[in-house]
Short mmCIF file of C-alpha atoms and ligand atoms in Angstrom, two decimals:
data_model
loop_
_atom_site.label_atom_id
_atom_site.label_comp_id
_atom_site.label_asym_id
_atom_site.label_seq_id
_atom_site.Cartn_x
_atom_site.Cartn_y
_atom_site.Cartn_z
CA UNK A 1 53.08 56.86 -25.77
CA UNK A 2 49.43 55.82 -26.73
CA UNK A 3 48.56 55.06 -30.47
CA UNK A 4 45.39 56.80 -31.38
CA UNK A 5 43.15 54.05 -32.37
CA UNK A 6 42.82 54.88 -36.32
CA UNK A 7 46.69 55.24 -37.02
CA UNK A 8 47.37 51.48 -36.28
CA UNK A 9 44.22 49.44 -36.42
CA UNK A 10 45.93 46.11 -35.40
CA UNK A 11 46.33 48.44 -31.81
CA UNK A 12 42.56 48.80 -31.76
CA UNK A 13 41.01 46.92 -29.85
CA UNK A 14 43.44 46.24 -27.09
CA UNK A 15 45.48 49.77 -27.66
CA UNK A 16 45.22 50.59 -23.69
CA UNK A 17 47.17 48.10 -22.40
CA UNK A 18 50.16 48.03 -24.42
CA UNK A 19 52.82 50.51 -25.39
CA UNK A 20 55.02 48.95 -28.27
CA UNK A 21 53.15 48.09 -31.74
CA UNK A 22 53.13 44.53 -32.47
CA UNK A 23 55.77 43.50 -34.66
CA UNK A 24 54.99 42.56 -38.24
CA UNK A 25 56.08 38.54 -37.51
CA UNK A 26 54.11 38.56 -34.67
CA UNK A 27 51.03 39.88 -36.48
CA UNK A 28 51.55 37.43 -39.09
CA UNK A 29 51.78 34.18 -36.96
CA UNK A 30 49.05 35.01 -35.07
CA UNK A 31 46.35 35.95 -37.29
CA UNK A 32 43.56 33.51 -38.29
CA UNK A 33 41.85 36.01 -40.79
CA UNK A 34 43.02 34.02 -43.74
CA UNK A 35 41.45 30.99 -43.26
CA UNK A 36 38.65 32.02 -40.23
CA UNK A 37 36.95 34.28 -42.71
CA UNK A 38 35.16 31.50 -44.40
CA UNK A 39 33.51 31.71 -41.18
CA UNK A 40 32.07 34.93 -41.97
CA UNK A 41 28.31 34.16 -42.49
CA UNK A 42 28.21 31.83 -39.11
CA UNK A 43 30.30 35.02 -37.40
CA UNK A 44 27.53 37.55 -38.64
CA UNK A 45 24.41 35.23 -37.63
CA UNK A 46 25.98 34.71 -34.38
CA UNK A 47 26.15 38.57 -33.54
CA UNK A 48 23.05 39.19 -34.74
CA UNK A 49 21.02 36.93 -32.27
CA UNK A 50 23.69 38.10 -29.76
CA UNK A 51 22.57 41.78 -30.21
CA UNK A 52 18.61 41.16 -30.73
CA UNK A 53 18.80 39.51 -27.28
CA UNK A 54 21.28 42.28 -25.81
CA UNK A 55 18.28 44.84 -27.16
CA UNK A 56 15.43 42.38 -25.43
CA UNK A 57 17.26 42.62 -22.39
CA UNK A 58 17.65 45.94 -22.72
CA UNK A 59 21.00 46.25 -22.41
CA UNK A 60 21.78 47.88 -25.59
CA UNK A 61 18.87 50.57 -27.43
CA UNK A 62 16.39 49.52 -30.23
CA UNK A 63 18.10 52.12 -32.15
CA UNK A 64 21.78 50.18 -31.35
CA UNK A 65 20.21 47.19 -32.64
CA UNK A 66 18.53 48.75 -35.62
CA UNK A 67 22.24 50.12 -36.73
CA UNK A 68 23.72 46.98 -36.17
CA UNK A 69 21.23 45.37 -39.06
CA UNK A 70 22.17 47.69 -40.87
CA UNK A 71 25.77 47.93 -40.62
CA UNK A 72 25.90 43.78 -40.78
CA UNK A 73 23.68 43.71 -44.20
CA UNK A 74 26.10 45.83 -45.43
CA UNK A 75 28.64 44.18 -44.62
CA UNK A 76 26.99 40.92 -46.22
CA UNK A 77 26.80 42.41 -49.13
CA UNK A 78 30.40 43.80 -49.36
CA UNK A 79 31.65 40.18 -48.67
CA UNK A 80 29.26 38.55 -51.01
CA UNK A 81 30.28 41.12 -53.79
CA UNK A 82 34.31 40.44 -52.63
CA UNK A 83 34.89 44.04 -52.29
CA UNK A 84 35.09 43.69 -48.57
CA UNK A 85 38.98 44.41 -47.02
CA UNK A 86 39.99 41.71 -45.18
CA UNK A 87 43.25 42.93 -42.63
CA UNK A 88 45.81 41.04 -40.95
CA UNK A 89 46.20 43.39 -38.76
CA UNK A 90 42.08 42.58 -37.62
CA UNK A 91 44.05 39.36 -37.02
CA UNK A 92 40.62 37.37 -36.94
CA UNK A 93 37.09 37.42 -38.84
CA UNK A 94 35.41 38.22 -35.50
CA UNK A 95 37.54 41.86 -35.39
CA UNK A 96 37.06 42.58 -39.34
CA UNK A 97 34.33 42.58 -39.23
CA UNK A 98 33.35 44.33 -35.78
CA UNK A 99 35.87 47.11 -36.98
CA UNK A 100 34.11 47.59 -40.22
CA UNK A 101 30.66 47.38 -38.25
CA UNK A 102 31.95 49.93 -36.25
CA UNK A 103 33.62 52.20 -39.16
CA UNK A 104 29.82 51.89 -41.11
CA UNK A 105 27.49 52.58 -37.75
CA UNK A 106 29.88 54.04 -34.67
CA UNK A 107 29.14 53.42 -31.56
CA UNK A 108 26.26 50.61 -31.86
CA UNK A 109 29.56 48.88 -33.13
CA UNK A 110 31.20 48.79 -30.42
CA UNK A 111 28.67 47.76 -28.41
CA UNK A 112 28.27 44.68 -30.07
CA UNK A 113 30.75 42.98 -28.27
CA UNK A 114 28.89 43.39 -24.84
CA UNK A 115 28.66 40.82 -22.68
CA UNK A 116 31.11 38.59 -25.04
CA UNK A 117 34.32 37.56 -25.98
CA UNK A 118 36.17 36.12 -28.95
CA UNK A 119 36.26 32.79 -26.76
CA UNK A 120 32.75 32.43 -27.29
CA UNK A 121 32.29 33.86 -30.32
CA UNK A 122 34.90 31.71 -31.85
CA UNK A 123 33.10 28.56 -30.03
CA UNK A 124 29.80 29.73 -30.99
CA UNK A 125 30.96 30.19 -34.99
CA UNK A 126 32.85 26.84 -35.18
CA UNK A 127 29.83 25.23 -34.01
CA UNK A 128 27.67 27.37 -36.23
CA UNK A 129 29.84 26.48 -38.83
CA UNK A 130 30.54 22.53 -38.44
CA UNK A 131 26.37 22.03 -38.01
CA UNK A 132 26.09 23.42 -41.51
CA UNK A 133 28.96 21.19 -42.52
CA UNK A 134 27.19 18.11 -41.43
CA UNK A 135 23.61 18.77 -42.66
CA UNK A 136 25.58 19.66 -46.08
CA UNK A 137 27.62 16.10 -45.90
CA UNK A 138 24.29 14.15 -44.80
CA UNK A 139 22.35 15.42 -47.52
CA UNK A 140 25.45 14.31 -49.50
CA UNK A 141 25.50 10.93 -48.28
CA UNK A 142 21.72 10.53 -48.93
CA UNK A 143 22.39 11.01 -52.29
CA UNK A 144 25.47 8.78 -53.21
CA UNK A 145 23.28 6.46 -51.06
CA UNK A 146 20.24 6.50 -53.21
CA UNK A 147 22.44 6.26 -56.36
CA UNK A 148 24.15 3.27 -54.89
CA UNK A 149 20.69 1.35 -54.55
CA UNK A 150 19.45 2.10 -57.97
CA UNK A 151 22.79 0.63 -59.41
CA UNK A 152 22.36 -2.21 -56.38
CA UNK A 153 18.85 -3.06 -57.54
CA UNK A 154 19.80 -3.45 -60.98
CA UNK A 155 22.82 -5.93 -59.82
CA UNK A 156 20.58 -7.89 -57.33
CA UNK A 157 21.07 -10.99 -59.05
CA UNK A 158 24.34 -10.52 -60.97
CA UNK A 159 26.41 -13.29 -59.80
CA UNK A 160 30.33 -12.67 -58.83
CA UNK A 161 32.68 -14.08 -57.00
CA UNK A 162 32.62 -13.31 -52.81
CA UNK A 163 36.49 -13.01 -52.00
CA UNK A 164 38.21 -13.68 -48.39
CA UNK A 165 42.08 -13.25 -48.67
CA UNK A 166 41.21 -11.81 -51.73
CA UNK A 167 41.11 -15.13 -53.07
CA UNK A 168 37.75 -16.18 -54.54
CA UNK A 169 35.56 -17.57 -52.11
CA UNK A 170 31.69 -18.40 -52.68
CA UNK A 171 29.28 -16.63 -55.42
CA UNK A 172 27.60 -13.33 -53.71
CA UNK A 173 25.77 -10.73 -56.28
CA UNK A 174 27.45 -7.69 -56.92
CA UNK A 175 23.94 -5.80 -55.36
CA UNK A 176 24.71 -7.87 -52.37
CA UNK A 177 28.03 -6.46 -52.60
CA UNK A 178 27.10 -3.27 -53.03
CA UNK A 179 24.60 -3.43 -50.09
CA UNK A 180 27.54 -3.85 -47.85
CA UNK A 181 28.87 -0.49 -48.99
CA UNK A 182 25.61 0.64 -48.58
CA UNK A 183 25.58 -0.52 -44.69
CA UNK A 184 29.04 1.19 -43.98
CA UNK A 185 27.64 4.57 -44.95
CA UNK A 186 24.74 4.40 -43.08
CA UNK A 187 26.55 3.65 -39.64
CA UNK A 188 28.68 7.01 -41.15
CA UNK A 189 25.57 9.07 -41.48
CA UNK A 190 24.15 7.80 -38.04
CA UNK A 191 27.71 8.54 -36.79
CA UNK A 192 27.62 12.05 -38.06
CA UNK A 193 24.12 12.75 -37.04
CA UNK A 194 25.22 11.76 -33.33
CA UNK A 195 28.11 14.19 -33.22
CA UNK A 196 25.60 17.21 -35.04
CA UNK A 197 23.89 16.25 -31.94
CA UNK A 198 26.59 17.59 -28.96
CA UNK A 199 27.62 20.27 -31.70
CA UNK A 200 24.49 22.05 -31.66
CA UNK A 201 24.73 23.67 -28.08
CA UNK A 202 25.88 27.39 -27.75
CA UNK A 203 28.67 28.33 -25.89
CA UNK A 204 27.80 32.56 -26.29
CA UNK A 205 27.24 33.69 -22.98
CA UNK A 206 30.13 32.38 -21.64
CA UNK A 207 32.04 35.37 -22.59
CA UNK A 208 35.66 34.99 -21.68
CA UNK A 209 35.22 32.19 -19.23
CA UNK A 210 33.23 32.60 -16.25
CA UNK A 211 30.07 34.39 -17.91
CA UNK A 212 29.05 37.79 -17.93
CA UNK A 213 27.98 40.25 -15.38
CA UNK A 214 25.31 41.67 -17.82
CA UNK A 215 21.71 40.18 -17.57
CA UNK A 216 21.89 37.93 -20.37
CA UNK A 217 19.45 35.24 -21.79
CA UNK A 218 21.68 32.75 -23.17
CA UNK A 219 18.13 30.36 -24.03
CA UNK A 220 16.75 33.16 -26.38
CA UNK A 221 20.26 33.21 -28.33
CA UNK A 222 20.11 29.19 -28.54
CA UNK A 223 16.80 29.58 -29.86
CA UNK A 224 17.33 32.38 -32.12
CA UNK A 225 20.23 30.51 -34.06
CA UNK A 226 18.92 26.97 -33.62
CA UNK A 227 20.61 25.51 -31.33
CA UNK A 228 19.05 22.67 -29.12
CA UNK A 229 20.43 24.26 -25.94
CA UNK A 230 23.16 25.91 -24.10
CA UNK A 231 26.95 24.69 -22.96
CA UNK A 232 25.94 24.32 -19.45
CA UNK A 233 29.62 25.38 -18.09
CA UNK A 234 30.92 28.64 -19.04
CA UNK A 235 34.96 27.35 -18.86
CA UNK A 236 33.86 24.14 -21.03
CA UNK A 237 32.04 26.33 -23.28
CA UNK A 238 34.81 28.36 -24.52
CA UNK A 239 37.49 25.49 -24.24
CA UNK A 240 36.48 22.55 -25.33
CA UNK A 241 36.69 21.09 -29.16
CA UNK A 242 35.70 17.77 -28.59
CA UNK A 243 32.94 18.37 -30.83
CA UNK A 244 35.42 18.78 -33.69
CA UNK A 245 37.68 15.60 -33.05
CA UNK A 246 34.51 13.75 -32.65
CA UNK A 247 33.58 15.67 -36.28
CA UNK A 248 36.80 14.31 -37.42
CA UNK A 249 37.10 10.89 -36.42
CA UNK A 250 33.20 10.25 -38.05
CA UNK A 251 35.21 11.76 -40.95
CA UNK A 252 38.03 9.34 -41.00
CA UNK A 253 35.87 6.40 -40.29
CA UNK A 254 33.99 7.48 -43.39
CA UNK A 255 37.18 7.77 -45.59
CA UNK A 256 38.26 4.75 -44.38
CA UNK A 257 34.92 3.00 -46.18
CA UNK A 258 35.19 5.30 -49.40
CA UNK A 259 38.75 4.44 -49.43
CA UNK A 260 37.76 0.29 -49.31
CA UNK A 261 35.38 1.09 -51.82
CA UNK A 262 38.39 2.96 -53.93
CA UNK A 263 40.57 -0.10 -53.72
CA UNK A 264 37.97 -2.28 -54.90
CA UNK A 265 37.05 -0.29 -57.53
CA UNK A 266 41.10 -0.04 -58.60
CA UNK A 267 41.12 -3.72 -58.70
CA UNK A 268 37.47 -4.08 -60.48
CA UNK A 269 38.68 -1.76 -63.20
CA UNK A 270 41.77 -3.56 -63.99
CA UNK A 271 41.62 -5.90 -67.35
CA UNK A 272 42.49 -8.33 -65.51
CA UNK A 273 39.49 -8.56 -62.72
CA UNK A 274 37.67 -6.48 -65.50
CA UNK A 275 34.17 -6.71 -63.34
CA UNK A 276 32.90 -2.03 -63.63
CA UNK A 277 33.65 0.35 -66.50
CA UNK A 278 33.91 3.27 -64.53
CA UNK A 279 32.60 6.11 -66.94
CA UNK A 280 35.53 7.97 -68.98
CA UNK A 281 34.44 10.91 -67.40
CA UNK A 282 36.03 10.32 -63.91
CA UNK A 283 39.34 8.47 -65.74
CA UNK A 284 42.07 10.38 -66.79
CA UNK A 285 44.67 8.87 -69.61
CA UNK A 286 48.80 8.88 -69.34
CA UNK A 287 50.70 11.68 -70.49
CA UNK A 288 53.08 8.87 -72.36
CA UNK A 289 50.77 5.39 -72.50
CA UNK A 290 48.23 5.92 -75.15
CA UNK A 291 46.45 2.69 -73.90
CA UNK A 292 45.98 3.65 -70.43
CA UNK A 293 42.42 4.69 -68.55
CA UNK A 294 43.50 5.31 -64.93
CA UNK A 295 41.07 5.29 -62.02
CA UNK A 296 42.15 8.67 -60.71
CA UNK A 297 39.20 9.20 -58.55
CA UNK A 298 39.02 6.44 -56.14
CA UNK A 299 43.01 6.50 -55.87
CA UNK A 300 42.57 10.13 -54.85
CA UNK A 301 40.15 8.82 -52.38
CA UNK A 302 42.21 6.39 -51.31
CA UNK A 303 44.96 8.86 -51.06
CA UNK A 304 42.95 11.66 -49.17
CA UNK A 305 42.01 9.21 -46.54
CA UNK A 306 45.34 9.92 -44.99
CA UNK A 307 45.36 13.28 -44.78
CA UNK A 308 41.43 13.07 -42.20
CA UNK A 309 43.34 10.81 -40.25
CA UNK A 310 45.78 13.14 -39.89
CA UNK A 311 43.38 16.05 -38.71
CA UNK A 312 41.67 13.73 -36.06
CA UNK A 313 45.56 13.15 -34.61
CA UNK A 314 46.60 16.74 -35.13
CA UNK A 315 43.19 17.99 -33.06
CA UNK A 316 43.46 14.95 -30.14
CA UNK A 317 47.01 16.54 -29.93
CA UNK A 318 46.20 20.08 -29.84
CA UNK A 319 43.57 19.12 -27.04
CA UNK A 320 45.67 16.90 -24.68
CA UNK A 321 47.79 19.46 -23.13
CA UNK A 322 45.60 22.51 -22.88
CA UNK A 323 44.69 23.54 -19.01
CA UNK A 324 40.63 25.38 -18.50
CA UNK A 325 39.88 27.72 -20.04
CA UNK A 326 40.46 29.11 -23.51
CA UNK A 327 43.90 28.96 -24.89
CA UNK A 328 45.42 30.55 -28.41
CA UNK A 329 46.71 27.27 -29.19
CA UNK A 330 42.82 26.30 -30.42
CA UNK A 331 42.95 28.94 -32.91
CA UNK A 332 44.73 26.12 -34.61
CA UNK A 333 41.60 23.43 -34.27
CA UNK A 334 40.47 25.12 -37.69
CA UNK A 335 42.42 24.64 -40.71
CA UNK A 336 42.11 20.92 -40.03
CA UNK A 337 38.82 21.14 -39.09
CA UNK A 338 38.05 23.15 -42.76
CA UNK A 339 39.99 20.48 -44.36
CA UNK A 340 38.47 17.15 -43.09
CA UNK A 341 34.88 19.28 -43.98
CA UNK A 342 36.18 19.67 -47.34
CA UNK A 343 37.95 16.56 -48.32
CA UNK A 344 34.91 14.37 -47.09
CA UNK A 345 32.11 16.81 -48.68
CA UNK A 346 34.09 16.88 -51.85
CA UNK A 347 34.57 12.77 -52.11
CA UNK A 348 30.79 12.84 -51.44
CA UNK A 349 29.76 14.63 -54.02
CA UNK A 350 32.25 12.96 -56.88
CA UNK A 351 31.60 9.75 -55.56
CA UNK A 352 27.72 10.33 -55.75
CA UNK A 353 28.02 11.02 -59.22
CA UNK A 354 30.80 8.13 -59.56
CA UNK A 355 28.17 5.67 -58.65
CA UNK A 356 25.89 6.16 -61.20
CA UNK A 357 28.77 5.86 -63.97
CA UNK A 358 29.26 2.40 -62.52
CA UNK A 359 28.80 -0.72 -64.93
CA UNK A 360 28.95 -4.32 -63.94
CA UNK A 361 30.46 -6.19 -66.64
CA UNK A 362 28.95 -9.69 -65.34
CA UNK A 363 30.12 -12.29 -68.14
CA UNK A 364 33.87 -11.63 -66.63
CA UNK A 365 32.32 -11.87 -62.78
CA UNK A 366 31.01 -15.12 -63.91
CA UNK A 367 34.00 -16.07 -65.65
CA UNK A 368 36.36 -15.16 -62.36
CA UNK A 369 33.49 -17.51 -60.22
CA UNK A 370 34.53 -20.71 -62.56
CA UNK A 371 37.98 -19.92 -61.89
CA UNK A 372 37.94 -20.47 -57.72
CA UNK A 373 35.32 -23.37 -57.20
CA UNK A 374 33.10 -20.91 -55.54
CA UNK A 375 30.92 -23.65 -54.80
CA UNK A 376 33.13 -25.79 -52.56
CA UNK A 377 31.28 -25.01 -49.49
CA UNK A 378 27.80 -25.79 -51.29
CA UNK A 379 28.85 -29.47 -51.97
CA UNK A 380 30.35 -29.73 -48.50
CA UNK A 381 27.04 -28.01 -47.22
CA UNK A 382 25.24 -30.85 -49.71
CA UNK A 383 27.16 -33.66 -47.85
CA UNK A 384 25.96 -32.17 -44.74
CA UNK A 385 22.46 -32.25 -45.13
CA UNK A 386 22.61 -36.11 -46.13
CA UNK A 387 24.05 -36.88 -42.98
CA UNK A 388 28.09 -36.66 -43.07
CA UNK A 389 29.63 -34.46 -39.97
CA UNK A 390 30.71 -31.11 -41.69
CA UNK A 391 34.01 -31.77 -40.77
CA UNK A 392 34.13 -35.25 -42.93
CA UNK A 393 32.32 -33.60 -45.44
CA UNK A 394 34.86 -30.55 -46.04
CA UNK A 395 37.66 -32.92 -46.33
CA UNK A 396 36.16 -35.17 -48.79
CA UNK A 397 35.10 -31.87 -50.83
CA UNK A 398 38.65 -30.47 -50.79
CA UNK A 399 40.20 -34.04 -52.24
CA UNK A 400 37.14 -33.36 -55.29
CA UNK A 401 38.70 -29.90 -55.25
CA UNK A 402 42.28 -31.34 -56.02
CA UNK A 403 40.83 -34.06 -58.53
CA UNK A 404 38.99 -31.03 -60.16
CA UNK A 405 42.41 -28.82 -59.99
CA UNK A 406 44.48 -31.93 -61.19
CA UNK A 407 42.48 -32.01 -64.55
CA UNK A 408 41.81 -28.24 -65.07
CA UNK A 409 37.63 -28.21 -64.94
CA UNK A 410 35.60 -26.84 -62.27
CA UNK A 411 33.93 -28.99 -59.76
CA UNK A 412 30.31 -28.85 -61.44
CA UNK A 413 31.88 -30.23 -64.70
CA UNK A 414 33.26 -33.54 -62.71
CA UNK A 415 31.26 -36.25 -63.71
CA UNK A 416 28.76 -37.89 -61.31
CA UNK A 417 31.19 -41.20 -61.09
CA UNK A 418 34.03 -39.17 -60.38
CA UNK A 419 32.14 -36.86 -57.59
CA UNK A 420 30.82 -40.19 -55.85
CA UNK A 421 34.57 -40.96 -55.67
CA UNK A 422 34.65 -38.70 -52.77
CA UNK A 423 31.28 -39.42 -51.26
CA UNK A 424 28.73 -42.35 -52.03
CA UNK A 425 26.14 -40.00 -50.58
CA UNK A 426 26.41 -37.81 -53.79
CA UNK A 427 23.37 -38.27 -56.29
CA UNK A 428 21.75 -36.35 -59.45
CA UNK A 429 20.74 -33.64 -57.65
CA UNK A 430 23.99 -32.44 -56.94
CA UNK A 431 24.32 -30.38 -60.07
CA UNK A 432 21.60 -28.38 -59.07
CA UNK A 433 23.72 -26.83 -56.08
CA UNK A 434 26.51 -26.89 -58.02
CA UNK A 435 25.45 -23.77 -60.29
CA UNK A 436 26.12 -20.12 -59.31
CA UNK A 437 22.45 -19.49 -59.16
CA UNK A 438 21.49 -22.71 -57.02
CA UNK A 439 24.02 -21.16 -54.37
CA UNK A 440 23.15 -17.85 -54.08
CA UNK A 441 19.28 -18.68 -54.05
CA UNK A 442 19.93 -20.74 -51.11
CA UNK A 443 21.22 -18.19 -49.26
CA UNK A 444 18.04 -16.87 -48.33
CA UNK A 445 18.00 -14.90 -45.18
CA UNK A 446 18.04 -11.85 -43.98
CA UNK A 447 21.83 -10.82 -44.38
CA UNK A 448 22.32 -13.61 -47.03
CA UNK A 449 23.03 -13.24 -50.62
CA UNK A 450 20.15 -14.80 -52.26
CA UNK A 451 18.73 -12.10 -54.98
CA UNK A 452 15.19 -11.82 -53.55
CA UNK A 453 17.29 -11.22 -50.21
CA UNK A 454 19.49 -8.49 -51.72
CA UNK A 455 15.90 -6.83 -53.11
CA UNK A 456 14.48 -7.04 -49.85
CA UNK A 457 17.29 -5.08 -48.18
CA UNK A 458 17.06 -2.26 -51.23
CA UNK A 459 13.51 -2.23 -50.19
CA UNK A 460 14.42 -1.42 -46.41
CA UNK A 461 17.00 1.07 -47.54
CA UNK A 462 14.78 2.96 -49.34
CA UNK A 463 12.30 3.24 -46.64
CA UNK A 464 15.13 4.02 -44.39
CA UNK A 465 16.78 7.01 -46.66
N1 LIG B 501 40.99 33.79 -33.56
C1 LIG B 501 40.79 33.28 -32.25
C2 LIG B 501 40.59 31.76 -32.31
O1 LIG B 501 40.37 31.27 -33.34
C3 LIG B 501 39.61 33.92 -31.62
C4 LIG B 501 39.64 33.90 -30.13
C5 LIG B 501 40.71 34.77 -29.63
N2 LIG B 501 40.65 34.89 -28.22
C6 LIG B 501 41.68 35.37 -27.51
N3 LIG B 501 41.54 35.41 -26.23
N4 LIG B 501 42.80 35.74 -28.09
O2 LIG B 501 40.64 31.07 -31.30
#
């Protein structure tokens, strides 16, 4: 009881074999079409090198390949206009749109899919797909980067309080604190650049699993759709997806910095660190609080970070247990795939426009810095230099510290008499280190927090961007 091919389209392509439709639950939980069709412009560059080679070689006529343009920029167009019929019952993007190829031209249509498979035409768009993804999130990165200096280089020298424990700890500027944000991204873009690297080889050619018996020249397709070279095994080719875990932990090692750079900014924007105004713009209010400005954006951050992490577990797990070669269960590597390319391209681009609506509000920094005798480790640092062992001189600091504590000042407002108390080796020139400014100008190397350091390391950034 064969189904002729145009009463039941979802019995296409594999009609032959079988002699029961598929049933409608079936048809549902296996089809991808829904969310592989965003896939559609990597799917149609794909089979276009594929066939311009498969005409090279001869295997298929110039006049195949000429109706296969043809059909394909059709088909581009339909898509692009949205009057293109996606069908479950195509299950996938790769058979919707080789069926409507094959409904526009006939036979060139069908013999597209020469010398291939889904399993590496699925490999071959994912990768396709994921090295646009990247060049679109570095480009991102550059510019949140380059927004973060220009807000860095006009903080080099704002003083604020450094915090370990999240107790204050020593005065830093907030472009030195900044600058350290600005490190963590750049190990993310070098990250991501490193996996674009083992993304961009082509698995076509590979066809199901052990290649083709056509005379195929997998190095022209490479070439043709820019790939830096071919998957040099035919069963790794179409099995593999280490490519997208590695995708997806640079993604979740990048959340995890935009989400450390939420939390500070929740606590910065609070009244009662008060250090940014984060423009109104990227706040939202309370339905029932009239008074409230809520940092919405870098909780959502925050919040989204979870969700990456999630997609790097749920692809290590759909990998572990999968025998060579190609198995259905990696149709699932993509919706978590999509979604980690999403959620990180999308906190790119708010948070590169988040940047620049950034304000330091420095008289409460400096405020917070003579509320944690941030310069402790100066004065020990002081004693140090006139001869006491470090060790002597941190305990005789941390008795000033109590004195200081006991009578509610900070330690540069203790009178000379009373800082000698603690050390004869103290003299006038104490109050000197004392100030903000005399500590962080004396941290003054490369990595330090002195402000001509902090402008030196813009400087390097921007050669480096
Ligand atoms: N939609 C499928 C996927 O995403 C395409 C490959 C199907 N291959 C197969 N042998 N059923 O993996």
């Amino acid at each position: 009881m064969s189904q002729s091919p145009s009463s039941s389209p979802s019995q296409y392509t594999w009609a032959g074999r079988f002699s029961e439709p598929m049933s409608d639950l079936v048809k549902r939980y296996t089809a991808s079409v829904d969310f592989d069709k965003r896939m559609w412009r990597q799917d149609i560059r794909g089979s276009l090198a594929h066939a311009r080679m498969l005409a090279k070689q001869s295997i298929i006529s110039a006049e195949d390949l000429a109706d296969i343009q043809r059909g394909m920029a059709q088909i581009v167009g339909e898509i692009e206009a949205g009057s293109f019929e996606w069908s479950l019952d195509l299950e996938d993007v790769h058979l919707n749109i080789e069926k409507r190829l094959t409904t526009l031209v006939g036979d060139a249509g069908k013999r597209l899919h020469t010398g291939r498979s889904r399993n590496d035409q699925v490999a071959t768009d994912i990768r396709l797909y994921l090295r646009d993804s990247i060049d679109d999130i570095l480009v991102l990165l550059g510019q949140f980067q380059s927004n973060l200096l220009d807000l860095a280089e006009r903080e080099a020298a704002t003083p604020m309080p450094g915090f370990t424990h999240l107790q204050v700890a020593q005065p830093i500027t907030f472009g030195h604190h900044l600058m350290a944000w600005f490190e963590m991204t750049r190990r993310d873009a070098e990250r991501f650049a490193d996996v674009r690297k083992r993304t961009n080889r082509l698995p076509l050619g590979a066809a199901a699993l052990a290649g083709t018996t056509y005379p195929i020249d997998r190095e022209f397709v490479a070439a043709e759709l820019g790939f830096d070279g071919v998957c040099e095994n035919s069963l790794d080719a179409v099995s593999d997806r280490d490519f997208a875990i590695e995708f997806c932990a640079a993604s979740a090692l990048l959340m995890m910095h935009f989400s450390r750079m939420s939390e500070e900014l929740v606590l910065w924007m609070n009244p009662r660190f008060g250090f940014v105004k984060i423009a109104d713009r990227f706040c939202t209010g309370s339905s029932i609080m009239p008074q409230k400005k809520n940092p919405d954006v870098p909780e959502l951050a925050r919040g989204k970070t979870g969700r990456v992490y999630g997609h790097l577990t749920s692809l290590l797990t759909l990998m572990k247990g999968q025998p060579l070669a190609y198995n259905k269960d990696n149709q699932e590597d993509k919706e978590p795939l999509f979604d980690a390319v999403d959620t990180v391209t999308d906190t790119l681009r708010i948070y590169a426009e988040m940047i620049s609506g950034i304000t330091a509000r420095p008289d409460n920094m400096r405020d917070a810095l003579r509320q944690g005798f941030a310069t402790a480790t100066d004065l020990a640092d002081y004693l140090t230099r006139k001869g006491l062992p470090f060790r002597d001189a941190h305990e005789a600091v941390g008795l000033a510290v109590r004195r200081a504590e006991e009578l509610g000042v900070d330690l540069p407002q203790l009178s000379l008499d009373e800082l000698q108390q603690f050390s004869s080796l103290v003299g006038e020139d104490i109050f000197t280190v004392l100030t903000v400014e005399g500590s962080l100008a004396s941290r003054n190397h490369i990595g330090g927090t002195a402000p001509d350091q902090v402008r030196a390391a813009i400087v390097r950034a921007r050669a480096r961007l």
